[in-house]
Coordinates of C-alpha atoms (C1' of nucleotides) in Angstrom, one line a residue:
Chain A
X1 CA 146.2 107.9 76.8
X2 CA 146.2 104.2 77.2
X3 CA 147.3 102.3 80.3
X4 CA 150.8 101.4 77.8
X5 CA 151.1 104.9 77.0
X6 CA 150.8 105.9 80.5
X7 CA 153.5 103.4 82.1
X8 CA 155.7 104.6 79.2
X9 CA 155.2 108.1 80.1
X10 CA 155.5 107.4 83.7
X11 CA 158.7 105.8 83.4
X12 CA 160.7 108.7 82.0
X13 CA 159.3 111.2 84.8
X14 CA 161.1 112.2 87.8
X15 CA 159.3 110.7 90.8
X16 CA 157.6 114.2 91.9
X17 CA 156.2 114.0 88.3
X18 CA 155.2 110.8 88.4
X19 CA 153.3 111.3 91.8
X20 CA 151.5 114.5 90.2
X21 CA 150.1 112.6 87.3
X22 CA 149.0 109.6 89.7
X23 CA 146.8 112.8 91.3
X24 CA 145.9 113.4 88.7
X25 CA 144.6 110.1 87.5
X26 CA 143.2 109.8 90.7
X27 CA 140.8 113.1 90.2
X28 CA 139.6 112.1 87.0
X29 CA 138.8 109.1 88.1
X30 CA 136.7 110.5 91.1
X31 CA 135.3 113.3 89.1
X32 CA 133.8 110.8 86.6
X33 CA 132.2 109.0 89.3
X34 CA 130.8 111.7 91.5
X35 CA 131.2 115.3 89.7
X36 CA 132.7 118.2 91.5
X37 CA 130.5 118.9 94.2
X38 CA 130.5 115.8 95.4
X39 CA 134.6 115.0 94.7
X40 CA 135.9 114.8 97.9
X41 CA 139.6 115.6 98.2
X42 CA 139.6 112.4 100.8
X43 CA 138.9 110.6 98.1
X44 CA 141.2 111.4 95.5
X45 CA 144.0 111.2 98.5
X46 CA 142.7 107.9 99.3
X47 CA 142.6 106.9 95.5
X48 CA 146.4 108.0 94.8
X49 CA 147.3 106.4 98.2
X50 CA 148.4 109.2 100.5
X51 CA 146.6 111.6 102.9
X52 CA 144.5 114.7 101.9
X53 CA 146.5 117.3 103.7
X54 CA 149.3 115.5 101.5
X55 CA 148.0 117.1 98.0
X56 CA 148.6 120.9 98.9
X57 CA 152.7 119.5 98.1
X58 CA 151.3 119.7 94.8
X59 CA 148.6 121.6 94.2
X60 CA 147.6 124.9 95.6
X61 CA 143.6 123.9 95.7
X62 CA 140.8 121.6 95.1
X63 CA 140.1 124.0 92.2
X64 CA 143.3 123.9 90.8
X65 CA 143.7 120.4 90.9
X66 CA 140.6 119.5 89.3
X67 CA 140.9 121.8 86.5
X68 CA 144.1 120.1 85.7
X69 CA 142.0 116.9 86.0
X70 CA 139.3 118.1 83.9
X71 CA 141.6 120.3 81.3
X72 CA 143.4 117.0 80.1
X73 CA 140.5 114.6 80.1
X74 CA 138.7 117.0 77.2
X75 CA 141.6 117.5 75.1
X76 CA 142.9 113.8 75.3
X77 CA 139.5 112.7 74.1
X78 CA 139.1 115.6 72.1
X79 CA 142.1 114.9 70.4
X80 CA 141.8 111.1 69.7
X81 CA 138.6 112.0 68.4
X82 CA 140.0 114.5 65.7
X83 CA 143.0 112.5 65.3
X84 CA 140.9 109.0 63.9
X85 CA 139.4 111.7 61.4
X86 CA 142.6 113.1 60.0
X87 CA 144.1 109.6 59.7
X88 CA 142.0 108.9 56.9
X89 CA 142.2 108.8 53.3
X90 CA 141.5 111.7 51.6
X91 CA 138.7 109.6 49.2
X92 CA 136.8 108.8 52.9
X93 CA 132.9 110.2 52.6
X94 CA 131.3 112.4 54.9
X95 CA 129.5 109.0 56.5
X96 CA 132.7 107.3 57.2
X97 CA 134.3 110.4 58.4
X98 CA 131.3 110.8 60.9
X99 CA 131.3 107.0 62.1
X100 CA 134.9 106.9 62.7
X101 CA 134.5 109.5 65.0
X102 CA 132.1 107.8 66.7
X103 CA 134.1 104.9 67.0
X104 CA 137.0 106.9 68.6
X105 CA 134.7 108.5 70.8
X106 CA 132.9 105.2 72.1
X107 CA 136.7 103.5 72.5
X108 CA 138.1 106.4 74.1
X109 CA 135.2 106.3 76.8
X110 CA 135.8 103.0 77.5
X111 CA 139.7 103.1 77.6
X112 CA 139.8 106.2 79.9
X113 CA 137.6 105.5 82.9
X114 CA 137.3 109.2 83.9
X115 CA 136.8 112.5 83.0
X116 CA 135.4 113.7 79.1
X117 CA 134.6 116.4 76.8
X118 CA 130.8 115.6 77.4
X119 CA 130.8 114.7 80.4
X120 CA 128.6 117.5 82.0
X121 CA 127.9 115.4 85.2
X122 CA 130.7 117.4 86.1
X123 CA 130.8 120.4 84.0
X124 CA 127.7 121.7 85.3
X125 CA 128.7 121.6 89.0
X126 CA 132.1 123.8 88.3
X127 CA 132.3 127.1 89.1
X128 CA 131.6 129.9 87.4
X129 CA 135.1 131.2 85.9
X130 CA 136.5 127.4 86.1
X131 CA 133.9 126.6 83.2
X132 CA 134.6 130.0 81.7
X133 CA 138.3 128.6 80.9
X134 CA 137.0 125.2 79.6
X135 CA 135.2 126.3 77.4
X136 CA 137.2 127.2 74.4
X137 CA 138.4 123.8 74.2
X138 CA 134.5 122.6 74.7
X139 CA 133.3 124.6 71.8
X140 CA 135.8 123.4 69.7
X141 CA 135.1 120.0 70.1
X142 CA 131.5 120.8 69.6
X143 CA 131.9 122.3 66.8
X144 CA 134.0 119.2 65.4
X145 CA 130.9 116.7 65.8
X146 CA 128.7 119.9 63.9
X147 CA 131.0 119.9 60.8
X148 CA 130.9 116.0 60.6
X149 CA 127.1 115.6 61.2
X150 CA 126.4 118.4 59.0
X151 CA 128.2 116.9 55.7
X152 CA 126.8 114.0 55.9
X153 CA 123.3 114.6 56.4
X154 CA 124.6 116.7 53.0
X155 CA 126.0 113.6 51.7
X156 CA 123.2 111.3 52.5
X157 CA 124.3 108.9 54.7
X158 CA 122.6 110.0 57.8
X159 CA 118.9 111.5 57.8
X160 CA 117.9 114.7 56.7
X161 CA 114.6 114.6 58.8
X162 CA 116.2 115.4 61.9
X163 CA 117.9 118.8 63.2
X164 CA 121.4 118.2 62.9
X165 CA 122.2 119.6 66.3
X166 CA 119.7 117.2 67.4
X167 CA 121.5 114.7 65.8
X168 CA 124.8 116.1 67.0
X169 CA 123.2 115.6 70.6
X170 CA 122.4 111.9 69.7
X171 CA 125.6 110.8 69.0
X172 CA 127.5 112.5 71.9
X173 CA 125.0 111.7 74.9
X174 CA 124.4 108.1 73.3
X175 CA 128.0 107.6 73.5
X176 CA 127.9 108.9 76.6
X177 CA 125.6 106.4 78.5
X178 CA 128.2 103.4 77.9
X179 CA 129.8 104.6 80.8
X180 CA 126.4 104.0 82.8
X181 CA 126.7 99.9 81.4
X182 CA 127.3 97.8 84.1
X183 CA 130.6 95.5 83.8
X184 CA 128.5 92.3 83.0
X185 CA 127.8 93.7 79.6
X186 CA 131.1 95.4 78.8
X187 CA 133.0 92.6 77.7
X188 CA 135.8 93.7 75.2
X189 CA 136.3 97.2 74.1
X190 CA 136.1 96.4 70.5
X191 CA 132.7 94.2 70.8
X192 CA 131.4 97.0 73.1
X193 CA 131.7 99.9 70.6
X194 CA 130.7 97.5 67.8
X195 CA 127.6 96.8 69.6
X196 CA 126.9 100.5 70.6
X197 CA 127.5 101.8 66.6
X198 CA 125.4 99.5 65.1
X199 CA 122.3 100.3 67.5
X200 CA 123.2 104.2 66.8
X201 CA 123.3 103.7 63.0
X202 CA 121.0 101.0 62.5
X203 CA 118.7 101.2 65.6
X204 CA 116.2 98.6 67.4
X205 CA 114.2 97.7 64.3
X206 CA 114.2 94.1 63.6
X207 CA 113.5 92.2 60.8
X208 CA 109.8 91.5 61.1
X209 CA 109.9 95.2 60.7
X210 CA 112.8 95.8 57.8
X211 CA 110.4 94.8 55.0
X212 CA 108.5 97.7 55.2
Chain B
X1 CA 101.2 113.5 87.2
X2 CA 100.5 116.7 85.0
X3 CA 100.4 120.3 85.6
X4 CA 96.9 119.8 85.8
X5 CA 96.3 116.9 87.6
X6 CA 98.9 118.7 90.6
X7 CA 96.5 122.0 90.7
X8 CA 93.4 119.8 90.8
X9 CA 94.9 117.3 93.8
X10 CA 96.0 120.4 95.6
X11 CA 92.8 122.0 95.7
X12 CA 91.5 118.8 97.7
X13 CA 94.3 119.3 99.9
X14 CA 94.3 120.8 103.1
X15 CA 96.7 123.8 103.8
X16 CA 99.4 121.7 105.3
X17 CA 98.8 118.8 102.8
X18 CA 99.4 121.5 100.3
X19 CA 102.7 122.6 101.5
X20 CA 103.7 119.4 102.5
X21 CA 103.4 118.6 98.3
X22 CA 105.4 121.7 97.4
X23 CA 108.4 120.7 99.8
X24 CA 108.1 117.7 97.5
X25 CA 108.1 118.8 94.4
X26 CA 110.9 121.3 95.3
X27 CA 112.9 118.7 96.0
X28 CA 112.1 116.7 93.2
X29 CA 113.1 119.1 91.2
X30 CA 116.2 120.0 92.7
X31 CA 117.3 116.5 93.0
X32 CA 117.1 116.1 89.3
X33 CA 119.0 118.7 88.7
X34 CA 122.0 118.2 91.2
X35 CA 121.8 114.6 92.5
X36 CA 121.5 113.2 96.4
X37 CA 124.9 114.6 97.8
X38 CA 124.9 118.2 96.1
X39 CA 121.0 119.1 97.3
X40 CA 121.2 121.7 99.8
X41 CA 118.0 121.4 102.0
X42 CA 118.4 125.6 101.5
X43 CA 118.0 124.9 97.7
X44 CA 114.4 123.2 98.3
X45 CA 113.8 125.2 101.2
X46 CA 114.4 128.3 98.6
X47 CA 112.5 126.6 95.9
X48 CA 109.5 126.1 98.1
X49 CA 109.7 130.0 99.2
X50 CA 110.5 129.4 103.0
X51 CA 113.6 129.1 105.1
X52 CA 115.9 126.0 105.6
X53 CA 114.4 125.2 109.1
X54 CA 110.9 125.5 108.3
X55 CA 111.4 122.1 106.4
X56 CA 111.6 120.3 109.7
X57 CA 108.0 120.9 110.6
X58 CA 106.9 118.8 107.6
X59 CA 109.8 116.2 107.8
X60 CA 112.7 115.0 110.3
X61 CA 115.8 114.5 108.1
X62 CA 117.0 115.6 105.1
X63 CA 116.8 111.6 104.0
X64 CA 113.4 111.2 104.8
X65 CA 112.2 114.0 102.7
X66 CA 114.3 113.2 100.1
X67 CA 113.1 109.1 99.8
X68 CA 109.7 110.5 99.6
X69 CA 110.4 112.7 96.4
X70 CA 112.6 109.8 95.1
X71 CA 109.9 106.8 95.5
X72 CA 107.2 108.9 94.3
X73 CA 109.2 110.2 91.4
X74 CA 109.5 106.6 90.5
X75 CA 106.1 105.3 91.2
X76 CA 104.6 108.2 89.0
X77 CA 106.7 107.5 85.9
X78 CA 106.8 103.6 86.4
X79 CA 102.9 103.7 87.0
X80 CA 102.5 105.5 83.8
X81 CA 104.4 103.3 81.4
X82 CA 102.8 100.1 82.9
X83 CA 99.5 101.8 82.3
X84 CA 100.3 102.6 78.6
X85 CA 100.6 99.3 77.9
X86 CA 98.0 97.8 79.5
X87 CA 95.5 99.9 77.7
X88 CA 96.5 98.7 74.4
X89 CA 94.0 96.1 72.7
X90 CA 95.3 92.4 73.0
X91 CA 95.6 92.2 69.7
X92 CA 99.1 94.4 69.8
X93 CA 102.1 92.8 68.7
X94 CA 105.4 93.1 71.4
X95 CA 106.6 95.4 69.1
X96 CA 104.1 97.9 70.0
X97 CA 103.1 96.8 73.1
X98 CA 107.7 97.9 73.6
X99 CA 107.3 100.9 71.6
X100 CA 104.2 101.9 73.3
X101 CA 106.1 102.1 76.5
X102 CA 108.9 104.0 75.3
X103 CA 106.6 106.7 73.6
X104 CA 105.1 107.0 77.4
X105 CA 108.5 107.2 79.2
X106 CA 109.6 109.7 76.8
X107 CA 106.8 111.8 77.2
X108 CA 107.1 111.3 81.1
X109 CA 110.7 112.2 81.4
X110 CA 109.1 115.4 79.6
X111 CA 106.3 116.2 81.5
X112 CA 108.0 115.3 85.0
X113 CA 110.6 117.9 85.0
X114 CA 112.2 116.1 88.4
X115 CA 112.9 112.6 89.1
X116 CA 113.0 109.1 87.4
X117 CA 113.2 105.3 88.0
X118 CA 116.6 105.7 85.8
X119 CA 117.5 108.7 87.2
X120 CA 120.9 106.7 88.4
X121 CA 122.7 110.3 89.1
X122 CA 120.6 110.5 92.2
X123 CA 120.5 106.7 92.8
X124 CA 124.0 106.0 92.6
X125 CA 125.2 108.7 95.8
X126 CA 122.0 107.6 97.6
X127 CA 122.9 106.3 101.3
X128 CA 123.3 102.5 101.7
X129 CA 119.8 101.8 103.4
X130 CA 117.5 104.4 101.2
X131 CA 118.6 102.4 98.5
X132 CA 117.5 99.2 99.8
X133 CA 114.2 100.5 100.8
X134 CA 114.1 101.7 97.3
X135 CA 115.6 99.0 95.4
X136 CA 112.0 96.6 95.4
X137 CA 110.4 99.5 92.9
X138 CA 113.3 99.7 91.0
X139 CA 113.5 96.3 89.8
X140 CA 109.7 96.1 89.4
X141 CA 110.3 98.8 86.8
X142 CA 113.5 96.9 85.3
X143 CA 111.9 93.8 84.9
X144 CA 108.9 95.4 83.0
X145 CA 111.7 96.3 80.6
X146 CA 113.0 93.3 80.2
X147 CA 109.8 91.3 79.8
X148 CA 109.1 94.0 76.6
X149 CA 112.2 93.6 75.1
X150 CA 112.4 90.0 75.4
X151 CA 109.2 89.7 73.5
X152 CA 109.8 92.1 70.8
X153 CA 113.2 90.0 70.0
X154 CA 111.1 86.8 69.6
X155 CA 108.7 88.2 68.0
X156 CA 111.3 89.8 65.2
X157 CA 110.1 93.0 65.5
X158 CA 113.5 94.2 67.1
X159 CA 116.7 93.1 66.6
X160 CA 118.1 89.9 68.1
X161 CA 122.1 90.2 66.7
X162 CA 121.9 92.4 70.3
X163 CA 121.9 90.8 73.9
X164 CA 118.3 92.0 75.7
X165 CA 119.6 93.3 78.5
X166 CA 122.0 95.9 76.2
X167 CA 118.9 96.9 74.5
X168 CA 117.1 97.3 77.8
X169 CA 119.9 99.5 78.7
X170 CA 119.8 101.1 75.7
X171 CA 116.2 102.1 76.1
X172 CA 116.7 103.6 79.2
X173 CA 119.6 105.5 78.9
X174 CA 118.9 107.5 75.5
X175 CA 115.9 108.1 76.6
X176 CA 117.0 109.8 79.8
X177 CA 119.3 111.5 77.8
X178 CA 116.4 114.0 77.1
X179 CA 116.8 116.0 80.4
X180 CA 120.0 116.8 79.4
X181 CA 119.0 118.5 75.4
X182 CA 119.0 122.1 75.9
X183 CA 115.1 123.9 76.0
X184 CA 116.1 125.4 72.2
X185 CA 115.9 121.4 71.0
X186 CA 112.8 120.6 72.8
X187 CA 109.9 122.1 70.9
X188 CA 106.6 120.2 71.7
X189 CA 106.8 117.2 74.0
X190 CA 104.5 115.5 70.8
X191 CA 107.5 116.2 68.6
X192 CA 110.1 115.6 70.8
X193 CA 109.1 112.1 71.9
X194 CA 108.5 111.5 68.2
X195 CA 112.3 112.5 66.9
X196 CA 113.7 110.9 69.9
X197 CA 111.9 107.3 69.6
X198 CA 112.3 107.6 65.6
X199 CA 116.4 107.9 66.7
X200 CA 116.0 104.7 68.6
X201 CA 114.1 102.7 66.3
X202 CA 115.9 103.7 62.6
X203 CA 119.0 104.8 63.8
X204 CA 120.8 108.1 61.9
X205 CA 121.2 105.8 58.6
X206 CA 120.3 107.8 56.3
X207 CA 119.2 107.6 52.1
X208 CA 122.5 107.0 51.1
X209 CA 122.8 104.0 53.0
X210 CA 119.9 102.4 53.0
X211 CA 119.5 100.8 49.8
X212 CA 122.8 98.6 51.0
Chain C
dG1 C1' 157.7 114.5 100.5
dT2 C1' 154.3 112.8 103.6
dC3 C1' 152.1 112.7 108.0
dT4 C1' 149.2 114.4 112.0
dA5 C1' 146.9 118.2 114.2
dT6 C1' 144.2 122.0 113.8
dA7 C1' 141.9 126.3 112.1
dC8 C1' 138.1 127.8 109.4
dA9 C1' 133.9 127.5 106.4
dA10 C1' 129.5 125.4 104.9
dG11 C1' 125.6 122.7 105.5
dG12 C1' 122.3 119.7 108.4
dA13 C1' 119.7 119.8 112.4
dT14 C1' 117.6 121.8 116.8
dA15 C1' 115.5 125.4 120.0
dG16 C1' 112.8 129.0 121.1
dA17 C1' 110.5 133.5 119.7
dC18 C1' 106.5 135.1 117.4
Chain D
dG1 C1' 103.6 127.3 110.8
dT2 C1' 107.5 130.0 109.9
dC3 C1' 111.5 132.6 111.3
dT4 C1' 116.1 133.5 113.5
dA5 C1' 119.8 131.9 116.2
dT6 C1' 122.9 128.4 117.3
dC7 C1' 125.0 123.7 117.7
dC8 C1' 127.3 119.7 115.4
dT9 C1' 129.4 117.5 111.7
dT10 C1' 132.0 117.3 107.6
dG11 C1' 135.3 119.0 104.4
dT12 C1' 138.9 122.4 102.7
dA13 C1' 143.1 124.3 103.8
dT14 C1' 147.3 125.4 106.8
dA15 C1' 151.2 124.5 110.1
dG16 C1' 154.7 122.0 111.9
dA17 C1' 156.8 117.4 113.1
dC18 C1' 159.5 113.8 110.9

DNA sequence: GTCTATACAAGGATAGAC
DNA sequence: GTCTATCCTTGTATAGAC
């Protein structure tokens, strides 16, 4: 959801709605910096601009609020992801099917501060039967990158040399670290994700290297 | 250091030298897996095989025996790279004298199952003053980066459409993405490092592409 | 609806037995 | 040296005022 989208959205919610999805901006926000463990509900009070004790109007637990949190980051991401894919033409090859992805990946990590599908910072921290209910919608986002990586390493355009998991792995975690860049090198979205695509499909080689 | 290296040191060691370097390593361990604010001194205390208050005969805070796992963690690895390259004949181009030092941070972040220069989840929750005190090594082992990557640009042998400092960052990060590949995708470190700096250097492109 | 005050649990730290 | 028992602090959760 972009910051449009959201004001939009906002706008037609009654104000109890409006002051649930602002905690729940807040916790994805906090969960993407810090992971469960170390979210503090203090924090996310502090970041939606009321008092801790003030959340339990909303939410019945930390748990329960952070699941919400955590529930709508994947499938927002998840979804813009798939989404980019569909949205092409049917003639599209395996390759550009696979790099748009990526693209939608890369800009949805940068548009949403917080929380994402691959973002096992946090993941790994939740408890037990939490990640038990994430999961489905984990897999099947996993298993969206394994069909696109898959065809085309079969179509050519990415190499065969390399397990495709590993591969799969690559492109998720690489994507993954833009959210480590500091500020000084983010500039705009666009020449952020351009950058990032073109040093995971091309690489570091230069060309004193190329002619070989 | 290696598993070897460890058994040899700790047979010089006294008794309490001896335990003193397990604490350590427990920690290390566990602060690679869990970050600063989520280590439970019972968590190292169990890794080590004692209870939590045993730890206080060895060290007086939980932050003291913590910045002692960290800065060693980052001497080690930092201590290896630098070494890597220093040992290559004069004669070596930037490009290898960089892809030298990547091969041996790879294979580090292997080896040492615990902590890292990069290792920002820990960094990042640290306390204020730890990270101070910690800071000097830091950026000893960032500008060693940087001084790599600058050369290999001017000398051609990496890419130079790409500001430095990305591709120092890009370095870093993907290869410290390797802790987070699940044990079925790491085989032999000697492969491992070798699929993961191939990633880096060619990219996924594959056949298909290449003849563009 | 939101605040303040407080009960309760968990983890860091200390003391004293052995 | 290591253990067990206990204190102190921090964070989750509840209660009741406004």
């Amino acid at each position: 959801m972009t910051a449009t989208e959201s004001d939009e959205a906002t706008a037609r919610m009654s104000k109890s709605e409006a002051t649930r999805a602002r905690i729940i901006a807040a916790a994805g926000k906090v969960l993407a910096e810090t992971g469960y463990q170390h979210t503090r509900l203090s924090a996310i009070a502090a970041e939606a601009g009321m008092q801790t004790g003030s959340l339990y109007y909303y939410f019945g637990s930390k748990e329960e609020l952070v699941e919400e949190a955590l529930d709508g980051g994947v499938r927002v991401v998840h979804q813009r992801v798939r989404q980019s894919v569909d949205d092409l033409p049917g003639r599209a090859t395996a390759g550009e099917r696979l790099f748009t992805a990526v693209r939608a990946f890369v800009k949805a990590r940068l548009e949403i501060g917080s929380v994402s599908p691959a973002h096992i910072r946090s993941y790994r921290d939740l408890p037990k039967d939490m990640r038990e209910r994430l999961r489905p919608e984990l897999e099947a986002f996993s298993s969206l990158w394994d069909e696109l990586v898959v065809a085309a390493v079969e179509s050519g355009e990415i190499r065969h040399d390399v397990d495709p998991f590993v591969l799969h792995l690559f492109v998720v975690h690489t994507s993954e670290q833009l959210i480590k860049w500091p500020d000084s090198v983010r500039t705009s979205i666009a020449h952020t994700t351009d950058v990032m695509v073109r040093l995971m499909l091309n690489g570091l080689e230069g060309p004193a290297l190329k002619k070989g």
